[in-house]
N, CA, C and O of each residue as an XYZ file, in Angstrom:
680
protein
N      -8.399     -8.837     -1.229
C      -7.361     -9.470     -0.465
C      -7.808     -9.628      0.975
O      -8.571     -8.812      1.490
N      -7.334    -10.677      1.619
C      -7.634    -10.868      3.030
C      -6.588    -10.088      3.851
O      -5.579     -9.618      3.325
N      -6.868     -9.970      5.153
C      -5.901     -9.334      6.017
C      -4.590    -10.109      6.046
O      -3.515     -9.509      6.082
N      -4.669    -11.433      6.029
C      -3.485    -12.271      5.986
C      -2.671    -12.038      4.710
O      -1.446    -11.933      4.752
N      -3.372    -11.960      3.580
C      -2.659    -11.664      2.324
C      -1.979    -10.330      2.340
O      -0.877    -10.175      1.812
N      -2.638     -9.348      2.953
C      -2.044     -7.999      3.077
C      -0.812     -8.022      3.952
O       0.198     -7.403      3.617
N      -0.880     -8.733      5.079
C       0.278     -8.840      5.944
C       1.456     -9.443      5.199
O       2.570     -8.921      5.243
N       1.190    -10.574      4.499
C       2.227    -11.260      3.759
C       2.789    -10.418      2.633
O       4.002    -10.383      2.426
N       1.911     -9.733      1.897
C       2.349     -8.862      0.786
C       3.329     -7.806      1.258
O       4.390     -7.613      0.663
N       2.963     -7.126      2.333
C       3.793     -6.062      2.809
C       5.056     -6.603      3.510
O       6.130     -6.014      3.392
N       4.924     -7.706      4.226
C       6.100     -8.321      4.851
C       7.121     -8.710      3.741
O       8.309     -8.406      3.854
N       6.654     -9.359      2.713
C       7.534     -9.740      1.613
C       8.142     -8.515      0.896
O       9.318     -8.510      0.532
N       7.320     -7.499      0.710
C       7.808     -6.282      0.031
C       8.945     -5.646      0.893
O       9.868     -5.040      0.349
N       8.864     -5.791      2.196
C       9.877     -5.256      3.092
C      11.042     -6.249      3.326
O      11.924     -6.017      4.152
N      11.005     -7.347      2.575
C      12.065     -8.352      2.663
C      12.235     -8.933      4.074
O      13.356     -9.175      4.523
N      11.123     -9.149      4.756
C      11.170     -9.692      6.119
C      10.698    -11.107      6.081
O       9.825    -11.459      5.288
N      11.265    -11.927      6.931
C      10.780    -13.284      7.134
C       9.641    -13.228      8.150
O       9.465    -12.214      8.825
N       8.881    -14.289      8.261
C       7.851    -14.336      9.304
C       8.478    -14.236     10.681
O       7.906    -13.616     11.577
N       9.655    -14.840     10.863
C      10.350    -14.768     12.140
C      10.736    -13.326     12.465
O      10.574    -12.869     13.596
N      11.247    -12.620     11.464
C      11.618    -11.197     11.696
C      10.398    -10.339     12.035
O      10.434     -9.502     12.938
N       9.316    -10.572     11.285
C       8.078     -9.797     11.584
C       7.590    -10.104     13.006
O       7.167     -9.208     13.736
N       7.658    -11.406     13.389
C       7.267    -11.781     14.751
C       8.070    -11.023     15.786
O       7.526    -10.504     16.761
N       9.375    -10.967     15.561
C      10.240    -10.248     16.527
C       9.884     -8.760     16.597
O       9.763     -8.184     17.678
N       9.721     -8.160     15.431
C       9.461     -6.712     15.369
C       8.063     -6.366     15.920
O       7.869     -5.274     16.452
N       7.124     -7.256     15.802
C       5.750     -6.957     16.232
C       5.447     -7.489     17.638
O       4.396     -7.191     18.204
N       6.375     -8.280     18.199
C       6.206     -8.889     19.532
C       5.007     -9.861     19.516
O       4.239     -9.948     20.474
N       4.882    -10.578     18.399
C       3.846    -11.611     18.232
C       4.570    -12.865     17.839
O       5.564    -12.803     17.116
N       4.102    -13.994     18.292
C       4.837    -15.243     17.970
C       4.835    -15.546     16.465
O       3.904    -15.208     15.734
N       5.918    -16.194     16.045
C       6.006    -16.576     14.635
C       4.829    -17.463     14.229
O       4.315    -17.351     13.116
N       4.418    -18.324     15.117
C       3.269    -19.239     14.841
C       2.014    -18.434     14.567
O       1.239    -18.770     13.672
N       1.811    -17.377     15.332
C       0.598    -16.526     15.112
C       0.713    -15.814     13.757
O      -0.258    -15.748     13.004
N       1.889    -15.291     13.458
C       2.084    -14.601     12.151
C       1.741    -15.580     11.031
O       1.055    -15.210     10.078
N       2.211    -16.830     11.135
C       1.900    -17.821     10.081
C       0.375    -18.063      9.997
O      -0.195    -18.155      8.909
N      -0.257    -18.160     11.164
C      -1.709    -18.394     11.156
C      -2.447    -17.184     10.578
O      -3.442    -17.368      9.876
N      -2.007    -15.983     10.841
C      -2.620    -14.811     10.272
C      -2.449    -14.806      8.735
O      -3.406    -14.568      7.998
N      -1.249    -15.065      8.285
C      -0.949    -15.006      6.842
C      -1.688    -16.110      6.084
O      -2.022    -15.924      4.914
N      -1.942    -17.214      6.698
C      -2.666    -18.291      6.018
C      -4.168    -18.272      6.332
O      -4.892    -19.204      5.983
N      -4.615    -17.229      6.976
C      -6.016    -16.993      7.307
C      -6.621    -18.094      8.167
O      -7.830    -18.322      8.134
N      -5.788    -18.768      8.928
C      -6.284    -19.726      9.936
C      -6.893    -18.926     11.091
O      -7.898    -19.331     11.676
N      -6.282    -17.802     11.407
C      -6.788    -16.915     12.443
C      -6.791    -15.497     11.918
O      -6.013    -15.153     11.028
N      -7.677    -14.665     12.474
C      -7.735    -13.278     12.108
C      -7.271    -12.477     13.328
O      -7.804    -12.658     14.423
N      -6.282    -11.594     13.148
C      -5.783    -10.839     14.291
C      -6.803     -9.832     14.802
O      -7.551     -9.229     14.032
N      -6.812     -9.665     16.128
C      -7.637     -8.633     16.741
C      -6.965     -7.299     16.488
O      -5.802     -7.233     16.088
N      -7.725     -6.226     16.729
C      -7.244     -4.869     16.391
C      -5.883     -4.523     17.008
O      -5.043     -3.900     16.359
N      -5.671     -4.939     18.281
C      -4.399     -4.616     18.936
C      -3.229     -5.307     18.206
O      -2.141     -4.740     18.101
N      -3.456     -6.521     17.708
C      -2.410     -7.241     16.983
C      -2.202     -6.605     15.569
O      -1.075     -6.488     15.088
N      -3.310     -6.209     14.939
C      -3.190     -5.466     13.677
C      -2.321     -4.230     13.854
O      -1.455     -3.936     13.030
N      -2.567     -3.511     14.945
C      -1.778     -2.289     15.224
C      -0.332     -2.614     15.404
O       0.524     -1.892     14.892
N      -0.009     -3.704     16.133
C       1.392     -4.093     16.323
C       2.103     -4.490     15.041
O       3.255     -4.131     14.800
N       1.366     -5.255     14.216
C       1.902     -5.655     12.908
C       2.111     -4.451     12.001
O       3.152     -4.320     11.356
N       1.131     -3.587     11.958
C       1.266     -2.390     11.149
C       2.458     -1.524     11.560
O       3.187     -1.001     10.718
N       2.635     -1.388     12.878
C       3.794     -0.616     13.364
C       5.085     -1.273     12.950
O       6.018     -0.580     12.543
N       5.176     -2.594     13.039
C       6.354     -3.304     12.663
C       6.647     -3.174     11.135
O       7.796     -3.110     10.700
N       5.538     -3.140     10.353
C       5.718     -3.014      8.944
C       5.786     -1.551      8.458
O       5.980     -1.291      7.271
N       5.628     -0.630      9.375
C       5.686      0.816      9.093
C       4.606      1.236      8.087
O       4.869      1.990      7.150
N       3.398      0.733      8.303
C       2.241      1.104      7.499
C       1.073      1.486      8.439
O       1.122      1.241      9.645
N       0.063      2.071      7.871
C      -1.119      2.416      8.659
C      -1.932      1.122      8.820
O      -1.999      0.314      7.893
N      -2.542      0.929      9.982
C      -3.323     -0.290     10.247
C      -4.445     -0.516      9.194
O      -4.765     -1.654      8.853
N      -5.024      0.585      8.696
C      -6.099      0.483      7.750
C      -5.653     -0.242      6.468
O      -6.472     -0.839      5.769
N      -4.384     -0.185      6.179
C      -3.877     -0.864      4.989
C      -4.022     -2.365      5.064
O      -4.233     -3.042      4.058
N      -3.904     -2.878      6.290
C      -3.985     -4.315      6.496
C      -5.413     -4.843      6.494
O      -5.686     -5.960      6.054
N      -6.309     -4.014      6.996
C      -7.693     -4.396      7.182
C      -8.413     -4.477      5.853
O      -8.016     -3.818      4.892
N      -9.482     -5.287      5.783
C     -10.226     -5.423      4.535
C     -11.693     -5.298      4.869
O     -12.101     -5.605      5.990
N     -12.511     -4.844      3.901
C     -13.973     -4.799      4.131
C     -14.495     -6.219      4.404
O     -13.870     -7.218      4.047
N     -15.616     -6.261      5.023
C     -16.224     -7.571      5.406
C     -16.983     -8.219      4.243
O     -17.690     -9.210      4.427
N     -16.828     -7.648      3.048
C     -17.478     -8.205      1.838
C     -19.005     -8.223      1.933
O     -19.650     -9.127      1.403
N     -19.563     -7.255      2.587
C     -20.993     -7.103      2.621
C     -21.419     -6.555      1.267
O     -20.770     -5.666      0.716
N     -22.507     -7.087      0.737
C     -22.978     -6.649     -0.577
C     -23.205     -5.117     -0.553
O     -23.922     -4.592      0.298
N     -22.591     -4.451     -1.480
C     -22.762     -3.017     -1.603
C     -21.903     -2.200     -0.701
O     -21.992     -0.973     -0.738
N     -21.049     -2.820      0.133
C     -20.277     -2.077      1.109
C     -19.337     -1.051      0.450
O     -19.234      0.083      0.918
N     -18.659     -1.445     -0.625
C     -17.763     -0.512     -1.314
C     -18.507      0.668     -1.888
O     -18.017      1.796     -1.824
N     -19.668      0.440     -2.444
C     -20.454      1.557     -2.977
C     -20.906      2.470     -1.869
O     -20.870      3.692     -2.016
N     -21.335      1.891     -0.751
C     -21.787      2.690      0.350
C     -20.643      3.477      0.989
O     -20.857      4.567      1.519
N     -19.430      2.924      0.938
C     -18.242      3.677      1.413
C     -18.036      4.901      0.494
O     -17.744      5.996      0.974
N     -18.187      4.712     -0.796
C     -18.085      5.783     -1.774
C     -19.181      6.826     -1.514
O     -18.914      8.028     -1.534
N     -20.407      6.363     -1.272
C     -21.493      7.308     -0.997
C     -21.201      8.120      0.242
O     -21.477      9.319      0.250
N     -20.640      7.510      1.322
C     -20.304      8.228      2.516
C     -19.289      9.307      2.245
O     -19.433     10.433      2.721
N     -18.249      8.975      1.476
C     -17.256      9.954      1.104
C     -17.899     11.096      0.350
O     -17.649     12.262      0.657
N     -18.711     10.784     -0.619
C     -19.399     11.791     -1.425
C     -20.210     12.745     -0.554
O     -20.157     13.963     -0.722
N     -20.965     12.161      0.383
C     -21.804     12.999      1.244
C     -20.980     13.786      2.270
O     -21.184     14.984      2.465
N     -20.046     13.085      2.920
C     -19.196     13.729      3.929
C     -18.289     14.796      3.405
O     -17.886     15.689      4.150
N     -17.954     14.727      2.130
C     -17.063     15.706      1.517
C     -17.796     16.657      0.597
O     -17.215     17.254     -0.310
N     -19.121     16.787      0.861
C     -19.969     17.739      0.130
C     -19.838     17.563     -1.411
O     -19.642     18.515     -2.166
N     -19.959     16.307     -1.805
C     -19.877     16.002     -3.239
C     -21.010     16.648     -4.023
O     -22.128     16.787     -3.526
N     -20.708     17.034     -5.235
C     -21.666     17.676     -6.129
C     -21.494     17.001     -7.514
O     -20.539     16.260     -7.746
N     -22.421     17.277     -8.392
C     -22.289     16.819     -9.777
C     -22.068     18.001    -10.696
O     -22.721     19.034    -10.552
N     -21.146     17.857    -11.644
C     -20.921     18.916    -12.598
C     -22.019     18.903    -13.671
O     -22.922     18.068    -13.609
N     -21.961     19.784    -14.619
C     -23.020     19.917    -15.647
C     -23.122     18.674    -16.493
O     -24.177     18.393    -17.061
N     -22.006     17.902    -16.590
C     -22.075     16.689    -17.406
C     -22.544     15.493    -16.576
O     -22.677     14.390    -17.105
N     -22.796     15.701    -15.289
C     -23.283     14.616    -14.402
C     -22.151     13.846    -13.724
O     -22.402     12.818    -13.095
N     -20.911     14.324    -13.839
C     -19.807     13.634    -13.214
C     -19.659     14.082    -11.769
O     -19.806     15.265    -11.465
N     -19.361     13.119    -10.859
C     -19.239     13.525     -9.441
C     -18.029     14.348     -9.218
O     -16.983     14.083     -9.810
N     -18.133     15.370     -8.362
C     -17.021     16.205     -7.992
C     -16.910     16.108     -6.456
O     -17.854     16.406     -5.724
N     -15.764     15.694     -6.017
C     -15.552     15.550     -4.552
C     -14.777     16.709     -4.013
O     -13.834     17.188     -4.644
N     -15.169     17.171     -2.835
C     -14.389     18.195     -2.116
C     -13.395     17.421     -1.287
O     -13.513     17.325     -0.065
N     -12.427     16.878     -1.962
C     -11.429     16.041     -1.305
C     -10.044     16.379     -1.854
O      -9.588     15.751     -2.810
N      -9.380     17.357     -1.265
C      -8.120     17.835     -1.780
C      -7.057     16.747     -1.954
O      -6.265     16.805     -2.894
N      -7.031     15.748     -1.049
C      -5.996     14.730     -1.086
C      -6.157     13.824     -2.310
O      -5.202     13.138     -2.674
N      -7.328     13.792     -2.959
C      -7.505     12.952     -4.109
C      -6.553     13.400     -5.233
O      -6.156     12.585     -6.065
N      -6.195     14.669     -5.257
C      -5.256     15.162     -6.247
C      -3.888     14.516     -6.056
O      -3.179     14.240     -7.023
N      -3.531     14.282     -4.811
C      -2.234     13.638     -4.543
C      -2.247     12.215     -5.064
O      -1.256     11.750     -5.628
N      -3.394     11.498     -4.877
C      -3.478     10.150     -5.415
C      -3.369     10.146     -6.937
O      -2.691      9.301     -7.522
N      -4.064     11.129     -7.582
C      -4.005     11.163     -9.027
C      -2.572     11.490     -9.493
O      -2.112     10.947    -10.497
N      -1.864     12.381     -8.759
C      -0.466     12.688     -9.100
C       0.390     11.423     -9.101
O       1.156     11.168    -10.030
N       0.238     10.641     -8.037
C       1.010      9.375     -7.923
C       0.555      8.393     -8.979
O       1.385      7.674     -9.536
N      -0.731      8.335     -9.276
C      -1.230      7.450    -10.319
C      -0.639      7.840    -11.673
O      -0.277      6.981    -12.477
N      -0.546      9.174    -11.914
C       0.002      9.616    -13.195
C       1.475      9.246    -13.286
O       1.928      8.803    -14.342
N       2.242      9.416    -12.198
C       3.651      8.980    -12.227
C       3.767      7.489    -12.542
O       4.639      7.056    -13.295
N       2.853      6.715    -11.938
C       2.854      5.245    -12.229
C       2.547      4.981    -13.714
O       3.234      4.194    -14.365
N       1.512      5.647    -14.236
C       1.161      5.494    -15.639
C       2.270      5.915    -16.565
O       2.536      5.238    -17.559
N       2.929      7.024    -16.262
C       4.029      7.512    -17.104
C       5.189      6.540    -17.109
O       5.839      6.346    -18.136
N       5.455      5.920    -15.946
C       6.540      4.944    -15.890
C       6.199      3.727    -16.692
O       7.053      3.181    -17.391
N       4.947      3.283    -16.606
C       4.486      2.115    -17.380
C       4.620      2.418    -18.853
O       5.076      1.566    -19.615
N       4.229      3.625    -19.283
C       4.317      4.002    -20.687
C       5.795      4.018    -21.152
O       6.101      3.601    -22.269
N       6.693      4.499    -20.291
C       8.088      4.533    -20.690
C       8.676      3.107    -20.685
O       9.596      2.823    -21.453
N       8.166      2.227    -19.844
C       8.623      0.838    -19.819
C       8.215      0.161    -21.104
O       8.953     -0.676    -21.623
N       7.058      0.504    -21.624
C       6.581     -0.111    -22.867
C       7.526      0.203    -24.048
O       7.525     -0.518    -25.046
N       8.317      1.257    -23.938
C       9.244      1.617    -25.008
C      10.537      0.844    -24.964
O      11.312      0.865    -25.920
N      10.778      0.157    -23.857
C      12.033     -0.612    -23.711
C      11.907     -1.917    -24.506
O      10.881     -2.596    -24.490
N      13.012     -2.230    -25.203
C      12.994     -3.492    -25.975
C      13.426     -4.655    -25.131
O      13.041     -5.788    -25.420
N      14.203     -4.433    -24.109
C      14.688     -5.499    -23.230
C      13.582     -5.871    -22.214
O      13.212     -5.068    -21.358
N      13.061     -7.130    -22.338
C      11.967     -7.544    -21.489
C      12.324     -7.510    -20.003
O      11.487     -7.145    -19.178
N      13.549     -7.884    -19.653
C      13.956     -7.899    -18.275
C      13.934     -6.488    -17.693
O      13.436     -6.261    -16.591
N      14.488     -5.540    -18.462
C      14.463     -4.126    -18.015
C      13.043     -3.610    -17.898
O      12.708     -2.917    -16.937
N      12.198     -3.948    -18.881
C      10.802     -3.502    -18.877
C      10.071     -4.037    -17.667
O       9.368     -3.293    -16.982
N      10.232     -5.345    -17.394
C       9.551     -5.964    -16.275
C      10.021     -5.374    -14.953
O       9.218     -5.162    -14.044
N      11.333     -5.108    -14.843
C      11.901     -4.530    -13.620
C      11.351     -3.142    -13.388
O      11.011     -2.786    -12.259
N      11.258     -2.342    -14.459
C      10.727     -0.973    -14.333
C       9.256     -0.981    -13.923
O       8.825     -0.186    -13.088
N       8.501     -1.888    -14.521
C       7.088     -2.026    -14.162
C       6.903     -2.460    -12.727
O       6.061     -1.918    -12.010
N       7.692     -3.441    -12.302
C       7.628     -3.913    -10.921
C       7.979     -2.790     -9.923
O       7.335     -2.642     -8.884
N       9.016     -2.006    -10.268
C       9.398     -0.904     -9.388
C       8.263      0.173     -9.351
O       7.994      0.738     -8.291
N       7.626      0.444    -10.465
C       6.569      1.434    -10.481
C       5.387      0.950     -9.616
O       4.813      1.728     -8.854
N       5.034     -0.337     -9.741
C       3.970     -0.887     -8.908
C       4.337     -0.826     -7.442
O       3.504     -0.456     -6.615
N       5.577     -1.184     -7.097
C       6.021     -1.158     -5.726
C       5.958      0.265     -5.162
O       5.506      0.474     -4.036
N       6.412      1.230     -5.950
C       6.412      2.616     -5.510
C       5.006      3.115     -5.262
O       4.768      3.775     -4.250
N       4.060      2.826     -6.147
C       2.689      3.269     -6.005
C       2.046      2.584     -4.778
O       1.384      3.239     -3.973
N       2.243      1.321     -4.656
C       1.713      0.585     -3.501
C       2.315      1.096     -2.183
O       1.603      1.222     -1.187
N       3.586      1.381     -2.176
C       4.210      1.895     -0.988
C       3.609      3.294     -0.614
O       3.363      3.570      0.561
N       3.388      4.140     -1.608
C       2.790      5.438     -1.363
C       1.432      5.252     -0.712
O       1.121      5.932      0.266
N       0.615      4.346     -1.235
C      -0.726      4.118     -0.653
C      -0.629      3.501      0.760
O      -1.388      3.866      1.657
N       0.322      2.556      0.938
C       0.426      1.864      2.218
C       0.824      2.749      3.378
O       0.429      2.502      4.518
N       1.617      3.798      3.091
C       2.069      4.669      4.191
C       1.245      5.952      4.252
O       1.551      6.830      5.059
N       0.205      6.088      3.422
C      -0.652      7.298      3.465
C      -1.316      7.343      4.839
O      -1.726      6.289      5.325
N      -1.448      8.508      5.500
C      -1.256      9.865      5.017
C       0.155     10.410      5.138
O       0.441     11.518      4.683
N       1.050      9.618      5.761
C       2.423     10.098      5.919
C       3.006     10.450      4.549
O       3.711     11.452      4.428
N       2.730      9.659      3.525
C       3.279      9.908      2.170
C       2.724     11.230      1.605
O       3.423     11.939      0.881
N       1.489     11.550      1.934
C       0.926     12.788      1.420
C       1.497     14.015      2.048
O       1.607     15.063      1.412
N       1.866     13.889      3.317
C       2.434     15.045      4.019
C       3.852     15.341      3.562
O       4.390     16.421      3.804
N       4.444     14.361      2.899
C       5.864     14.533      2.442
C       5.935     15.227      1.101
O       6.885     15.965      0.839
N       4.943     15.006      0.240
C       4.929     15.549     -1.125
C       6.240     15.315     -1.835
O       6.558     14.185     -2.203
N       7.002     16.374     -2.030
C       8.227     16.303     -2.852
C       9.276     15.363     -2.259
O      10.083     14.827     -3.019
N       9.310     15.131     -0.934
C      10.321     14.274     -0.372
C       9.909     12.802     -0.349
O      10.656     11.972      0.170
N       8.714     12.447     -0.910
C       8.372     11.071     -0.942
C       9.363     10.231     -1.705
O       9.647      9.092     -1.335
N       9.891     10.798     -2.774
C      10.866     10.070     -3.608
C      12.071      9.686     -2.732
O      12.593      8.577     -2.844
N      12.499     10.595     -1.875
C      13.631     10.271     -0.997
C      13.261      9.183     -0.021
O      14.054      8.277      0.235
N      12.048      9.263      0.534
C      11.589      8.213      1.485
C      11.503      6.884      0.783
O      11.895      5.862      1.346
N      10.995      6.873     -0.443
C      10.888      5.628     -1.215
C      12.247      5.018     -1.491
O      12.430      3.805     -1.390
N      13.194      5.867     -1.838
C      14.571      5.373     -2.106
C      15.181      4.790     -0.830
O      15.864      3.767     -0.877
N      14.934      5.437      0.297
C      15.424      4.912      1.583
C      14.804      3.550      1.876
O      15.472      2.628      2.344
N      13.476      3.447      1.580
C      12.787      2.166      1.771
C      13.430      1.075      0.867
O      13.680     -0.046      1.310
N      13.683      1.436     -0.388
C      14.260      0.446     -1.331
C      15.650      0.012     -0.864
O      16.001     -1.164     -0.956
N      16.458      0.990     -0.351
C      17.788      0.573      0.148
C      17.698     -0.349      1.327
O      18.474     -1.296      1.453
N      16.732     -0.068      2.209
C      16.570     -0.923      3.390
C      16.211     -2.368      3.040
O      16.664     -3.308      3.694
N      15.386     -2.533      1.995
C      14.915     -3.890      1.679
C      15.776     -4.634      0.686
O      15.615     -5.842      0.514
N      16.696     -3.930      0.022
C      17.560     -4.604     -0.955
C      18.375     -5.643     -0.204
O      18.898     -5.375      0.877
N      18.477     -6.814     -0.779
C      19.280     -7.879     -0.198
C      20.761     -7.565     -0.470
O      21.133     -7.243     -1.598
N      21.600     -7.660      0.570
C      22.997     -7.426      0.309
C      23.540     -8.541     -0.609
O      23.165     -9.708     -0.492
N      24.412     -8.148     -1.501
C      24.966     -9.171     -2.443
C      26.009     -9.986     -1.673
O      26.758     -9.477     -0.839
N      26.013    -11.273     -2.001
C      26.963    -12.204     -1.373
C      28.191    -12.311     -2.262
O      28.088    -12.408     -3.485
N      29.342    -12.292     -1.630
C      30.599    -12.408     -2.389
C      31.298    -13.693     -2.125
O      32.366    -13.941     -2.685
């Protein structure tokens, strides 16, 4: 995903218009449109403003430069920096305590998907899957704040969902 796609994805997840994001980030609506359509790439100070307005970490919006092997080298750096070792079966073992939090959230996501597969109503199943994906993405988007919350992340996520729900029209 591009930085523009990430801005748009999170803006839409938060039920914000481009105009609202412009107001919250103190950046013109025209610039937000240009960022989202990849006509322009925001400089770091603008990325920080947009991230603050979207209530996510700036790193969530940024993307690798697509240099050949960059993802693998990022993994190598983590392995080396976190004193990675190999177990007797040759599997990498990372000295990275927070990875357990990611796996916990991943398991919750997988469990919800499995329970959705048991539903016979396609609309209910699709809604449950969409909510599971949203919850997992939200957890990653606000990391490390989400990791420091542990058990209260569910409360934070519910508050997030209430904020973005569109009020029903009568």
